[in-house]
Every structure is written in structure tokens, then in C-alpha cells.
Short mmCIF file of C-alpha atoms in Angstrom, two decimals:
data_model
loop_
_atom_site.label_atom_id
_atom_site.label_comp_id
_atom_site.label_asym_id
_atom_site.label_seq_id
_atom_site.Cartn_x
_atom_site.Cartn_y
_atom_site.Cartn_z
CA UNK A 1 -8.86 35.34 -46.91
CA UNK A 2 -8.14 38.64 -44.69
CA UNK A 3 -10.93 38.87 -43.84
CA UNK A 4 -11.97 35.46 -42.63
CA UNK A 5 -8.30 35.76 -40.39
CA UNK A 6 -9.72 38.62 -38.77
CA UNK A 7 -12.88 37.50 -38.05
CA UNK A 8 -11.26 33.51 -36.64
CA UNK A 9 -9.09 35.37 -34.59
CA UNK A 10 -11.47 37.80 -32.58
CA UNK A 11 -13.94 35.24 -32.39
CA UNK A 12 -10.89 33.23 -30.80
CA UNK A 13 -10.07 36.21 -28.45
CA UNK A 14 -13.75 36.46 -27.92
CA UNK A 15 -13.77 32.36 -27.25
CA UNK A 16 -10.75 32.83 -24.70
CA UNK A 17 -12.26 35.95 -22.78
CA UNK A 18 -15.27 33.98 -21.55
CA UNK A 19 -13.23 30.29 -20.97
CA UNK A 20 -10.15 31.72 -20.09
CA UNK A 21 -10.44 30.42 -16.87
CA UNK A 22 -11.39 27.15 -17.97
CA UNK A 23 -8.95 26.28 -20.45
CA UNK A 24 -6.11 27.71 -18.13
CA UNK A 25 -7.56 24.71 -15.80
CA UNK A 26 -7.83 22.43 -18.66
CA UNK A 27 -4.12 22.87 -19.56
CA UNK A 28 -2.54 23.38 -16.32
CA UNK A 29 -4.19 19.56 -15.47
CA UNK A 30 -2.86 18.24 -18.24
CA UNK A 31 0.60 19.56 -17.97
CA UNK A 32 0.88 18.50 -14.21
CA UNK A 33 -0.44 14.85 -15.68
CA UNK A 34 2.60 15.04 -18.32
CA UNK A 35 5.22 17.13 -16.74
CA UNK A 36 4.76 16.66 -12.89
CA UNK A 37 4.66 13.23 -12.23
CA UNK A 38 8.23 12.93 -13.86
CA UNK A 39 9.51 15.61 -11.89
CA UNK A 40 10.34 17.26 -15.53
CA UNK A 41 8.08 20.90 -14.63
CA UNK A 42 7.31 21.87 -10.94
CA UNK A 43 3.69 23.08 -10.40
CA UNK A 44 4.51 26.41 -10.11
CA UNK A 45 6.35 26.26 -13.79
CA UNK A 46 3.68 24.27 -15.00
CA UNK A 47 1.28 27.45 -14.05
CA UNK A 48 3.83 29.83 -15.20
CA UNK A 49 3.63 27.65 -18.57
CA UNK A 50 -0.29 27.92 -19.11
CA UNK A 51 -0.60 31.93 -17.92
CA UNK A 52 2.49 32.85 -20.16
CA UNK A 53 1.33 30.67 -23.17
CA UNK A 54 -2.64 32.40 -23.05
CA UNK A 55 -0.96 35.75 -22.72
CA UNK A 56 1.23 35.17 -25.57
CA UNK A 57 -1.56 33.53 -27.48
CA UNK A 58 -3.67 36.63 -27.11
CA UNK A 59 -0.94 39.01 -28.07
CA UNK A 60 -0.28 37.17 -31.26
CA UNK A 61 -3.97 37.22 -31.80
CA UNK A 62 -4.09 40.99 -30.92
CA UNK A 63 -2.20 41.57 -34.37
CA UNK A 64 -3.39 42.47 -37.66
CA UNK A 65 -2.25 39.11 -38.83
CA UNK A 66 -0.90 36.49 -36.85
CA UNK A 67 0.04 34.02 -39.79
CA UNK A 68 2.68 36.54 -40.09
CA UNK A 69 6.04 34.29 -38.64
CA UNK A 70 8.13 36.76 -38.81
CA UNK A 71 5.95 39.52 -36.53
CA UNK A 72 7.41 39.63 -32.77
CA UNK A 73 4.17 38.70 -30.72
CA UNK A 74 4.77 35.60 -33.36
CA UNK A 75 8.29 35.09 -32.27
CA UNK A 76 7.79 35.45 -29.07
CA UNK A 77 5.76 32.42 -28.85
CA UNK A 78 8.48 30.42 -30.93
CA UNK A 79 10.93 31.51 -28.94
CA UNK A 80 8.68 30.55 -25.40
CA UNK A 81 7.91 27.00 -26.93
CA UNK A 82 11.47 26.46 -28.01
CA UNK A 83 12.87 27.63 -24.43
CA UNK A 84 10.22 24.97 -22.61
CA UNK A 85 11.04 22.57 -25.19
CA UNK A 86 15.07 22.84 -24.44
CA UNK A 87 13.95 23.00 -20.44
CA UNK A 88 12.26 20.03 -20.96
CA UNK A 89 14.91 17.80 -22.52
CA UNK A 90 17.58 19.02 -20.59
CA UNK A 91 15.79 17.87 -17.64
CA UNK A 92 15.53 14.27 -19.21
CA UNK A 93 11.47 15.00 -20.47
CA UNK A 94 10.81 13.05 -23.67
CA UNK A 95 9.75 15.20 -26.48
CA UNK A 96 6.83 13.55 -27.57
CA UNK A 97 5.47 14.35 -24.29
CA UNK A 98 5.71 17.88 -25.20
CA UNK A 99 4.32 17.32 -28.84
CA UNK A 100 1.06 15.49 -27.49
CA UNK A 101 0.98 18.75 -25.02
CA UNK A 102 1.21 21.18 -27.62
CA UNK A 103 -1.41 19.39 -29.80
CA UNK A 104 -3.56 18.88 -26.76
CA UNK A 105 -3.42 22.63 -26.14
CA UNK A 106 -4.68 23.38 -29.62
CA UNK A 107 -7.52 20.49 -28.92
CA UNK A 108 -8.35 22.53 -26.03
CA UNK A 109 -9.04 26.21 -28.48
CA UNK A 110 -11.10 23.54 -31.12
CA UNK A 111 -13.19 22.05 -28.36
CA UNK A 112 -13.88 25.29 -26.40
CA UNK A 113 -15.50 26.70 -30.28
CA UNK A 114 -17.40 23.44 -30.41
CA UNK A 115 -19.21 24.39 -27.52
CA UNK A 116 -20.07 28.08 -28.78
CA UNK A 117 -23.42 28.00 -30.76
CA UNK A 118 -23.00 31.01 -32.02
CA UNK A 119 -20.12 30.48 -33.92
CA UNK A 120 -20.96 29.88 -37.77
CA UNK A 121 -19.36 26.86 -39.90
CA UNK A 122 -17.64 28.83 -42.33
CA UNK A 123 -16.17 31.21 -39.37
CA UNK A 124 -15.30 27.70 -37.69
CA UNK A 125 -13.40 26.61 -40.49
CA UNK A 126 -11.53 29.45 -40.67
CA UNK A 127 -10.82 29.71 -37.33
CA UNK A 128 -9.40 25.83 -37.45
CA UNK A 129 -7.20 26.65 -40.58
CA UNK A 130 -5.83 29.81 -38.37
CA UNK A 131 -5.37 27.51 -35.29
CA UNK A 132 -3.61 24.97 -37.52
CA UNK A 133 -0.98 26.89 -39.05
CA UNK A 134 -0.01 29.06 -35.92
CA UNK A 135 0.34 25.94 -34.00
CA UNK A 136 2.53 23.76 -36.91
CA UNK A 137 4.68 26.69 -37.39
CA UNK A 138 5.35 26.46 -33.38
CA UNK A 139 5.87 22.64 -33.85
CA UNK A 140 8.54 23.22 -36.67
CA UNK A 141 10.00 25.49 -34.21
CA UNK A 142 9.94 23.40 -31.57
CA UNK A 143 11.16 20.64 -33.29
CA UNK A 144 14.54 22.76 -35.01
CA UNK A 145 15.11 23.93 -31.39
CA UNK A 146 15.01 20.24 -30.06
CA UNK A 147 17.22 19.13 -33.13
CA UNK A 148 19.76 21.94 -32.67
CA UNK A 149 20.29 20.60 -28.88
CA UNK A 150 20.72 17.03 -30.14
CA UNK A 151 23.30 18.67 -32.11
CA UNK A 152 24.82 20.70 -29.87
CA UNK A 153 25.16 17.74 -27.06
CA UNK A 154 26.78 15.39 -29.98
CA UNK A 155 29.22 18.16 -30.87
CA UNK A 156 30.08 18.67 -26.99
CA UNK A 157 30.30 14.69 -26.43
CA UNK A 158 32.50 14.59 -29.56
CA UNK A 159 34.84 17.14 -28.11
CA UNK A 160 35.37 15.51 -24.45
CA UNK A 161 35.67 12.38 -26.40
CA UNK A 162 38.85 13.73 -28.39
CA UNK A 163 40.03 15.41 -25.48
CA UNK A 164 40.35 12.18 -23.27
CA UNK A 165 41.19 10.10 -26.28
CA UNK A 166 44.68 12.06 -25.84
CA UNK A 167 45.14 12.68 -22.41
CA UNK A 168 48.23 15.22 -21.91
CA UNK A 169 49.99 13.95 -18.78
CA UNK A 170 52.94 15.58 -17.05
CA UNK A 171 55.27 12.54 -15.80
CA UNK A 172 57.55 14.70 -14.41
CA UNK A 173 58.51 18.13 -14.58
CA UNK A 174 59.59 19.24 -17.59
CA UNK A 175 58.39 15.84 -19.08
CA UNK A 176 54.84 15.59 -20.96
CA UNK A 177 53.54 12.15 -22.35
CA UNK A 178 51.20 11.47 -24.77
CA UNK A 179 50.07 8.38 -25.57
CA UNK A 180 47.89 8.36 -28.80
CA UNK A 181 45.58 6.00 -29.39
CA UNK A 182 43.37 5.42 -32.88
CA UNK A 183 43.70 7.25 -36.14
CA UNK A 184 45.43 10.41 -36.48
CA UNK A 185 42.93 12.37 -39.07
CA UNK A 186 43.66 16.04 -39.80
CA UNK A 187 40.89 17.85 -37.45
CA UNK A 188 42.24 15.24 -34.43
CA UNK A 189 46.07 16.31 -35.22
CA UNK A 190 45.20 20.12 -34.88
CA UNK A 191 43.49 19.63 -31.89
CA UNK A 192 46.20 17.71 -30.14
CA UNK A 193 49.29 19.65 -31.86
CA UNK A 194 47.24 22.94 -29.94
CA UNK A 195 46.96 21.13 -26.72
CA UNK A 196 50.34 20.25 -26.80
CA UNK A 197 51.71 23.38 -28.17
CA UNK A 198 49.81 25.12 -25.46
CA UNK A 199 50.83 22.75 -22.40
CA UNK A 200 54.56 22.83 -23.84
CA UNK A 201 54.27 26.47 -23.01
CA UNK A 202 52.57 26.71 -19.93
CA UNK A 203 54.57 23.73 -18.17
CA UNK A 204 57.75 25.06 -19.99
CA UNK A 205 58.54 20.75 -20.66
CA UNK A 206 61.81 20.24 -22.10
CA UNK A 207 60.48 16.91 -23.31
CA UNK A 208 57.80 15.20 -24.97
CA UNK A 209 57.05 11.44 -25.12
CA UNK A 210 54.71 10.78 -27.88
CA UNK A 211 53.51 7.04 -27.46
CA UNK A 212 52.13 5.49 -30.91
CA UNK A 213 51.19 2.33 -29.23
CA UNK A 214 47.32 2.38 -30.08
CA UNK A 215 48.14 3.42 -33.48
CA UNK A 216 47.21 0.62 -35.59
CA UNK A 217 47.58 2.02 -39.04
CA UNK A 218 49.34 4.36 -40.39
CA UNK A 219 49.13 5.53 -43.88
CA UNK A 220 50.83 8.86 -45.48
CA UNK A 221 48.26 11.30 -44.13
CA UNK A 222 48.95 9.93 -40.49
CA UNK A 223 52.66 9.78 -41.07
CA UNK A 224 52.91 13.50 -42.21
CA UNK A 225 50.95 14.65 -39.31
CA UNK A 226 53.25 12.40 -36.81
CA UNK A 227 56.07 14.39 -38.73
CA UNK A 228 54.07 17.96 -38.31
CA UNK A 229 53.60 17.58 -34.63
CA UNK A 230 57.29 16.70 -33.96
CA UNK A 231 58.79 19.42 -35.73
CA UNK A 232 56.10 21.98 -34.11
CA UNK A 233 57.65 20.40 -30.78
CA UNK A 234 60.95 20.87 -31.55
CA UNK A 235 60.37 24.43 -33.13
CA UNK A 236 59.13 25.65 -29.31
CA UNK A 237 62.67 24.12 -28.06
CA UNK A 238 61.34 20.87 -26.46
CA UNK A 239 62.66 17.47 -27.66
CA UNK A 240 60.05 15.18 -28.91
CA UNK A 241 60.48 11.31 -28.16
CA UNK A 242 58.68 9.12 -30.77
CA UNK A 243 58.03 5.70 -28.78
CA UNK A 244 55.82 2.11 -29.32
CA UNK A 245 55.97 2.44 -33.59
CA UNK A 246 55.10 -1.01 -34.27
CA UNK A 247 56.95 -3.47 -36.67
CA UNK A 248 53.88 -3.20 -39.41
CA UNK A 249 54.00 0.70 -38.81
CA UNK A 250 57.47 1.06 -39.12
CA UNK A 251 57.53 -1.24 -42.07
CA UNK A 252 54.57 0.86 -43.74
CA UNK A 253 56.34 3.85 -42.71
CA UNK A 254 59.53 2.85 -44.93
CA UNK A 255 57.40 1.72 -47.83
CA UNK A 256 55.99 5.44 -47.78
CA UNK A 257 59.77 7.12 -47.75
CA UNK A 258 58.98 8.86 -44.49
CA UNK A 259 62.12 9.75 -42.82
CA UNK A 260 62.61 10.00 -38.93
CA UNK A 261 66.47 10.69 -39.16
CA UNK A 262 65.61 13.80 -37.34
CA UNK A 263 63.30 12.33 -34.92
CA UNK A 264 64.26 10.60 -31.59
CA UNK A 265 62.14 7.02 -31.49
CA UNK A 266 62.34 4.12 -28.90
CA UNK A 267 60.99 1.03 -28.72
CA UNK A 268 58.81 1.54 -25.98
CA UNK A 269 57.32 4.43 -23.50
CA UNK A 270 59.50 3.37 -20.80
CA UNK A 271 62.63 3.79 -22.92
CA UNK A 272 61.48 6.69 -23.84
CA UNK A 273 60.75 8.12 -20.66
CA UNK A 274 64.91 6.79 -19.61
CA UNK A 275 65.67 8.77 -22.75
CA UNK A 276 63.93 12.18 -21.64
CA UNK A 277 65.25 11.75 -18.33
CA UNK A 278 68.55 11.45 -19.43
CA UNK A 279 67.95 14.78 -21.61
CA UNK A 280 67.38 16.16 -18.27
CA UNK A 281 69.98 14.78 -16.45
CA UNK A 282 67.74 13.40 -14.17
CA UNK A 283 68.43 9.77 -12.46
CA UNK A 284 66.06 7.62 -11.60
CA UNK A 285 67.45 4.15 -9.29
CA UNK A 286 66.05 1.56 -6.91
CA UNK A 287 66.32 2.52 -3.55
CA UNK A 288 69.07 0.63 -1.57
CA UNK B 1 71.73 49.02 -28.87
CA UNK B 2 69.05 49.22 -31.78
CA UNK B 3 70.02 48.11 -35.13
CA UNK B 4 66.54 49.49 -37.57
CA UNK B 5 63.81 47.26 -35.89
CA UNK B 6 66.17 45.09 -33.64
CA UNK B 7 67.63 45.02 -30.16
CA UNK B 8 70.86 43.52 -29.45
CA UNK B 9 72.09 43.25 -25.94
CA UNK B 10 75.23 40.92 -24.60
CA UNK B 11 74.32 38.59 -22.31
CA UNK B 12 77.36 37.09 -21.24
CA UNK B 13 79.52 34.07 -21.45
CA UNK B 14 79.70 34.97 -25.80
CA UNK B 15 75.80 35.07 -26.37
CA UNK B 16 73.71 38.00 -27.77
CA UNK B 17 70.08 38.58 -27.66
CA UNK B 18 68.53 39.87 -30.09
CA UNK B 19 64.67 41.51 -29.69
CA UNK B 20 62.80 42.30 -33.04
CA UNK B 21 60.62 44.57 -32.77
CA UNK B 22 57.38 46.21 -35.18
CA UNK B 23 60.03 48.55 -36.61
CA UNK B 24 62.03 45.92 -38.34
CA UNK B 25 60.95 46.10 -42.24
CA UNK B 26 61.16 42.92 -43.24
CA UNK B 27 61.33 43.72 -47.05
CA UNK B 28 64.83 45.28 -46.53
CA UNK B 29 66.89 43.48 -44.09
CA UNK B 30 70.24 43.79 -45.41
CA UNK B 31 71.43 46.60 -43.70
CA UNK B 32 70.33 44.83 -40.35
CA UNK B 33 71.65 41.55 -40.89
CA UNK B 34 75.43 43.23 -41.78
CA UNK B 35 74.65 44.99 -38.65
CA UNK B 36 74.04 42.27 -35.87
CA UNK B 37 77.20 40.39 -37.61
CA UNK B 38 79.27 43.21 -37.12
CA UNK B 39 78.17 43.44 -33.64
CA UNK B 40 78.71 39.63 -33.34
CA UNK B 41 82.29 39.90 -34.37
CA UNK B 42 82.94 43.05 -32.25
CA UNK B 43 81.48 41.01 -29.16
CA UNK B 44 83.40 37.60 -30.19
CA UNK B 45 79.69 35.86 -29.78
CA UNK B 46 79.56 32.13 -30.98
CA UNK B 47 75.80 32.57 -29.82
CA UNK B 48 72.66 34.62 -31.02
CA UNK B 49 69.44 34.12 -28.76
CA UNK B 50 67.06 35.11 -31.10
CA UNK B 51 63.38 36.14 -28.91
CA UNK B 52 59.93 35.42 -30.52
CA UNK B 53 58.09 36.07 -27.67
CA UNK B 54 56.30 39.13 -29.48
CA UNK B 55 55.90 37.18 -33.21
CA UNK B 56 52.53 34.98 -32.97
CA UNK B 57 52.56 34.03 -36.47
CA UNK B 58 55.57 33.19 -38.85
CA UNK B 59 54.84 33.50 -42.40
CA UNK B 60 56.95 32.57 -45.58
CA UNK B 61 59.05 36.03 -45.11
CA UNK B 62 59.50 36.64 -41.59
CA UNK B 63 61.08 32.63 -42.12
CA UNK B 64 63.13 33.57 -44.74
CA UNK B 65 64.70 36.49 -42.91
CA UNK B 66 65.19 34.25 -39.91
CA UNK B 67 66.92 31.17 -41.71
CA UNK B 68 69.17 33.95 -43.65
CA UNK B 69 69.85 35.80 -40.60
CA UNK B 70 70.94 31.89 -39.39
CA UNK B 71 72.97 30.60 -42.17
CA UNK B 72 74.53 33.96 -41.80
CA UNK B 73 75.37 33.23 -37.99
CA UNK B 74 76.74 30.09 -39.14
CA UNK B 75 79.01 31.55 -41.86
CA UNK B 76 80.80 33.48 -38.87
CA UNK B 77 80.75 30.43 -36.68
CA UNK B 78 77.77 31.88 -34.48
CA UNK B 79 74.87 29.36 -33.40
CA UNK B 80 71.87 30.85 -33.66
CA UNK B 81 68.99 29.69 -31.19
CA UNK B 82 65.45 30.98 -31.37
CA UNK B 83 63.77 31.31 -28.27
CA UNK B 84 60.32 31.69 -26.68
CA UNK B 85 58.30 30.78 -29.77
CA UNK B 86 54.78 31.21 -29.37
CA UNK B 87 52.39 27.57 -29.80
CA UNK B 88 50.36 29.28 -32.65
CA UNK B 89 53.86 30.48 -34.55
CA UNK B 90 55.15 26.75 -34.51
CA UNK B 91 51.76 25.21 -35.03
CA UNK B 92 52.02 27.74 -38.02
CA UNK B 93 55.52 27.13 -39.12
CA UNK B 94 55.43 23.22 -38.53
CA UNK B 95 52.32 23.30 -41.13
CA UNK B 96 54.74 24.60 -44.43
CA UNK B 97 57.85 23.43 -43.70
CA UNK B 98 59.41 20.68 -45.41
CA UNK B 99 62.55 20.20 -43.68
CA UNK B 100 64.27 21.52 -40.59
CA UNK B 101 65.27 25.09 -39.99
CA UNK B 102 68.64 26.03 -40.25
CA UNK B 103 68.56 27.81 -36.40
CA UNK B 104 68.43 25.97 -33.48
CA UNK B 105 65.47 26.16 -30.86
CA UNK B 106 65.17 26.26 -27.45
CA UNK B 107 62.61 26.99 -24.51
CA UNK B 108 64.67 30.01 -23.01
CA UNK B 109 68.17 31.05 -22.90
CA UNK B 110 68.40 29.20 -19.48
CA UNK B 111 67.07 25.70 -21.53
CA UNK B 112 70.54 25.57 -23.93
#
């Protein structure tokens, strides 16, 4: 088996000596045809992409055996695809584009042979099977490198999505509102409680108006982390103002045995906004 | 003056301030707590400003020294108010506790 490896891959180094420079051609057209029309790859970065990829190619080749994944000319041709791969979808490329370019690449090694007469069937078949399984690994690893930036952008959108799902406003100083809209789940409450915890500090607010309005349901989960955020409030010294609990909520909320004797609630955001003000013996009146 | 791990200062108008620091040993803080209520007599205090600005986390015994350090205050008609609690010490604190603390809190001595 060794020894058919090492004789597929210096006929292959042979095979790229003497059509280096027209497979370079062959894959620089095609990756202007895929890449450059969409803006995705400028032409210089689409020449960049078919030098760097022979050079690398040959290197990997170069070694005593480059089925061997874990070798470093072999990584460094993972890590080359996956860093085109992220370029590529960053810059709004599809990545079946650069699938059908990869395969089209290893067309271009296969078809080059074909015209070689010297090359033997059983040496072609071994150089194939060689070609093959360098170029599925570097699929695989273009294809974990593509799926850990989907997952990466989801986690990011996720993120921004909680953060302006409960935007922190200061009303006024030494006021903060919150309004929070949704479910209150446990990762959501942490995230808030060390927003708020943070902005309490920074702003030094005296008050916080937590608004409960978009709060639909509320079961005990929800109701102990409504309870856990107001008493982390009140432990930094601010008073926390628990406003918009709706009839079902508060009705749910008495079912459960939660107690707000300790908390201050109002009926609505503007009451409780009157209320902090009043805290801070602040007046607010129409203008004569 | 420096009573084994705390600092107590007067700060006017009957309030104290008192600054833990890393000396305090908070397996033995008997001798302490009879200390800063003697000095709250001697001073005729009816308030303790208590800082936290150098305690990021509150566990089960540093709040157990703090609410009997409070109910202590309270036996000698002093209010105790902790002050300048850090956001990851009440995030902490808010997480295990199941009612409310028997010391007041506040933003700063200037907020109460």
C-alpha cells in the first residue's frame, strides 16, 4: 500500500512539474468564473488562491506520507481551505460554489494524468485513491469550518437578540427602566440580572422600574427569578419598582404563594416612574 | 482604629464606617463583633456603614458574620447599612437567599 502512495504521489509531483503552468491557468479561470463575477474573490486573491494551493499541494506531496491528517504540510492545507472557505461566506459566497471548486480542482490533477501515456493503470489507480482521500479529508474540513461559522453567527445573533429583547434605559438620572418582554428562563434572567447589576453600578441609579408588561405567563420558575432580580437590586441599595403584573399574572402569582410584601409594584410604568421620582424627591408638573 | 481585620472610623452626625479588610478571620469573629459594639456605644452611633467595596463574592459565612454583626447593631439600637456592594456579590447573594437580610442597603453613605 506504501509503496503504491509513494509511487502516486511522485508521479503526481512529476505530473505537476511539467503542467504546472497549465493547471495554475486551468484553476485560476475557473475561480475568476466562480468567485469574480460575484465580487466574492478579487483577481489578485483568486491568483494568490491557485499559487498558494499548488505550493501547498506539493509540500504535502513532498512528505513521506501525505494520507497522514495529522502531519503539518497536511494541516496546512486544512487550515488554507478552511480560511478561504470562512473568506468566502463571510463575504456572502455560497458554499457550494466552493465545493464544485474544490472538486473541480481535483478534476483538474485526474485529467492532467489522463493525458500522460506513460502513466500505468495500476499506478493510476493509486494515484486516484491518493487524490481522493487528501481531497475528502479537505472537504470534511471545509465543511466543519463552514458549520462552526453557522454556529458561531447563530450564537452572536442569539446574543444581540437577548440584549435588545431587554433594553436597559436610563429615564432619568438615577432612574433605570426595564421593560421585559417574553419568558423569563434561567440563562435570560442571569444575563439581564448582570446587565442590570452592572448598569446599577456604573450609573449609581437609586431606582429601578422593572416593567412586566410583555410577560404573558408566569409560572414558579419565572416568579422566583422576578423575586431573585429584585432582591439582587435592593442588595446594591437601589429600590426596585415592580410595574404592569397583569390580572392573570397576579392571580397565578397568588395561586403559587409567591409573596411581594417586600416588593414595591404599580399598576403601570408610568406609576411607577411617579413612584421612583418621588423616592427621589424629584417633581415632575405641566408647565404654566 | 483597627479592630483584628476591621476599620472603624466616625463619620459624623452618629454613623461609623466600618472597612473589612483580608485580615479579618472570619472563623472567629467574636472578639471583633464585641469590639465595634463597644466602639458603637463609646461613639453613641445609631448607624454602622458597613463598606463592601473590596468583597466580590459573599458566601454562606462571610453572610452569616454580616447578618450577626446586624442583628447585633440592632440589639443596641444601631442600623446597620451595607454599602458599595459589588454586582457579582449581590448577583451571588440574591441566588441563596430566601428572605431578606437583616441589614439595610444602600448605594453610598451619601444615598441614606
Amino acid at each position: 500500500m506504501l509503496k503504491n502512495v509513494t509511487q502516486a504521489k511522485n508521479s503526481l509531483i512529476e505530473q505537476l512539474k511539467l503542467q504546472v503552468g497549465h493547471i495554475s491557468n486551468r484553476i485560476e479561470a475557473q475561480g475568476q468564473a466562480v468567485f469574480g463575477e460575484g465580487n466574492v474573490l478579487s483577481t489578485d486573491e483568486i491568483t494568490d488562491l491557485s499559487v498558494q494551493f499548488l505550493e501547498l499541494m506539493v509540500m504535502l506531496l513532498d512528505t513521506e506520507n501525505p494520507l497522514d491528517s495529522q502531519q503539518p504540510a497536511f494541516r496546512a492545507l486544512k487550515t488554507f481551505f478552511g480560511n478561504i472557505s470562512k473568506q468566502i461566506v463571510a463575504r456572502g459566497g455560497r458554499m457550494e460554489d466552493f465545493v464544485r471548486y474544490m472538486q473541480f480542482l481535483q478534476r483538474c490533477f485526474i485529467e492532467s494524468l489522463g493525458q500522460d501515456e506513460k502513466v500505468a493503470p495500476e499506478e493510476m489507480r493509486a494515484i486516484l485513491l491518493l487524490l481522493s482521500s487528501v481531497f475528502n479529508e479537505l472537504l470534511l474540513a471545509v465543511f466543519q469550518t463552514y458549520l462552526e461559522e453557522k454556529e458561531r453567527t447563530i450564537e452572536a445573533q442569539q446574543r444581540e437578540l437577548r440584549e435588545t429583547s431587554t433594553p436597559i434605559t436610563e429615564i432619568w438620572d438615577g432612574v433605570l427602566t426595564l421593560p421585559i418582554i417574553g419568558t423569563l428562563d434561567s440563562s435570560r434572567t442571569l444575563l439581564i440580572m448582570e446587565a442590570l447589576l452592572n448598569r446599577i453600578a456604573q450609573e449609581r441609579a437609586s431606582a429601578v422600574v422593572m416593567d412586566v408588561t410583555g410577560v404573558h405567563t408566569v409560572d414558579s420558575q419565572v416568579s422566583h427569578h422576578m423575586i431573585q432580580m429584585v432582591r439582587a437590586i435592593q442588595l446594591m441599595g437601589a429600590t426596585a419598582i415592580l410595574t404592569g403584573i397583569r390580572p392573570e399574572i397576579a392571580r397565578a402569582m397568588t395561586s403559587l404563594n409567591i409573596d411581594l410584601g417586600n416588593v414595591t409594584t404599580r399598576a403601570t410604568l408610568s406609576d411607577g416612574l411617579k413612584e421612583a421620582f418621588r423616592l427621589l424627591g424629584v417633581h415632575v408638573s405641566r408647565a404654566a | 482604629m483597627n479592630l483584628g481585620g476591621i476599620h472603624l472610623t466616625r463619620v459624623g452626625g452618629g454613623a461609623m464606617l466600618a472597612e473589612p479588610s483580608r485580615a479579618l478571620d472570619l472563623s472567629d469573629t467574636a472578639f471583633v463583633l464585641e469590639a465595634i459594639l463597644a466602639q458603637l456605644h463609646k461613639h453613641r452611633a445609631d448607624r454602622l456603614y458597613y463598606d463592601l467595596a473590596d468583597v466580590p463574592v459573599i458566601d454562606t459565612v462571610h453572610y452569616a458574620w454580616l447578618e450577626s454583626l446586624a442583628r447585633a447593631c440592632r440589639a443596641i439600637n444601631v442600623r446597620m447599612i451595607c454599602i458599595h456592594m459589588q454586582p457579582t456579590a449581590a448577583f451571588g447573594l440574591a441566588t441563596f437567599l430566601q428572605d431578606p437580610p437583616s441589614f439595610d442597603t444602600a448605594l453610598d453613605m451619601e444615598a441614606r
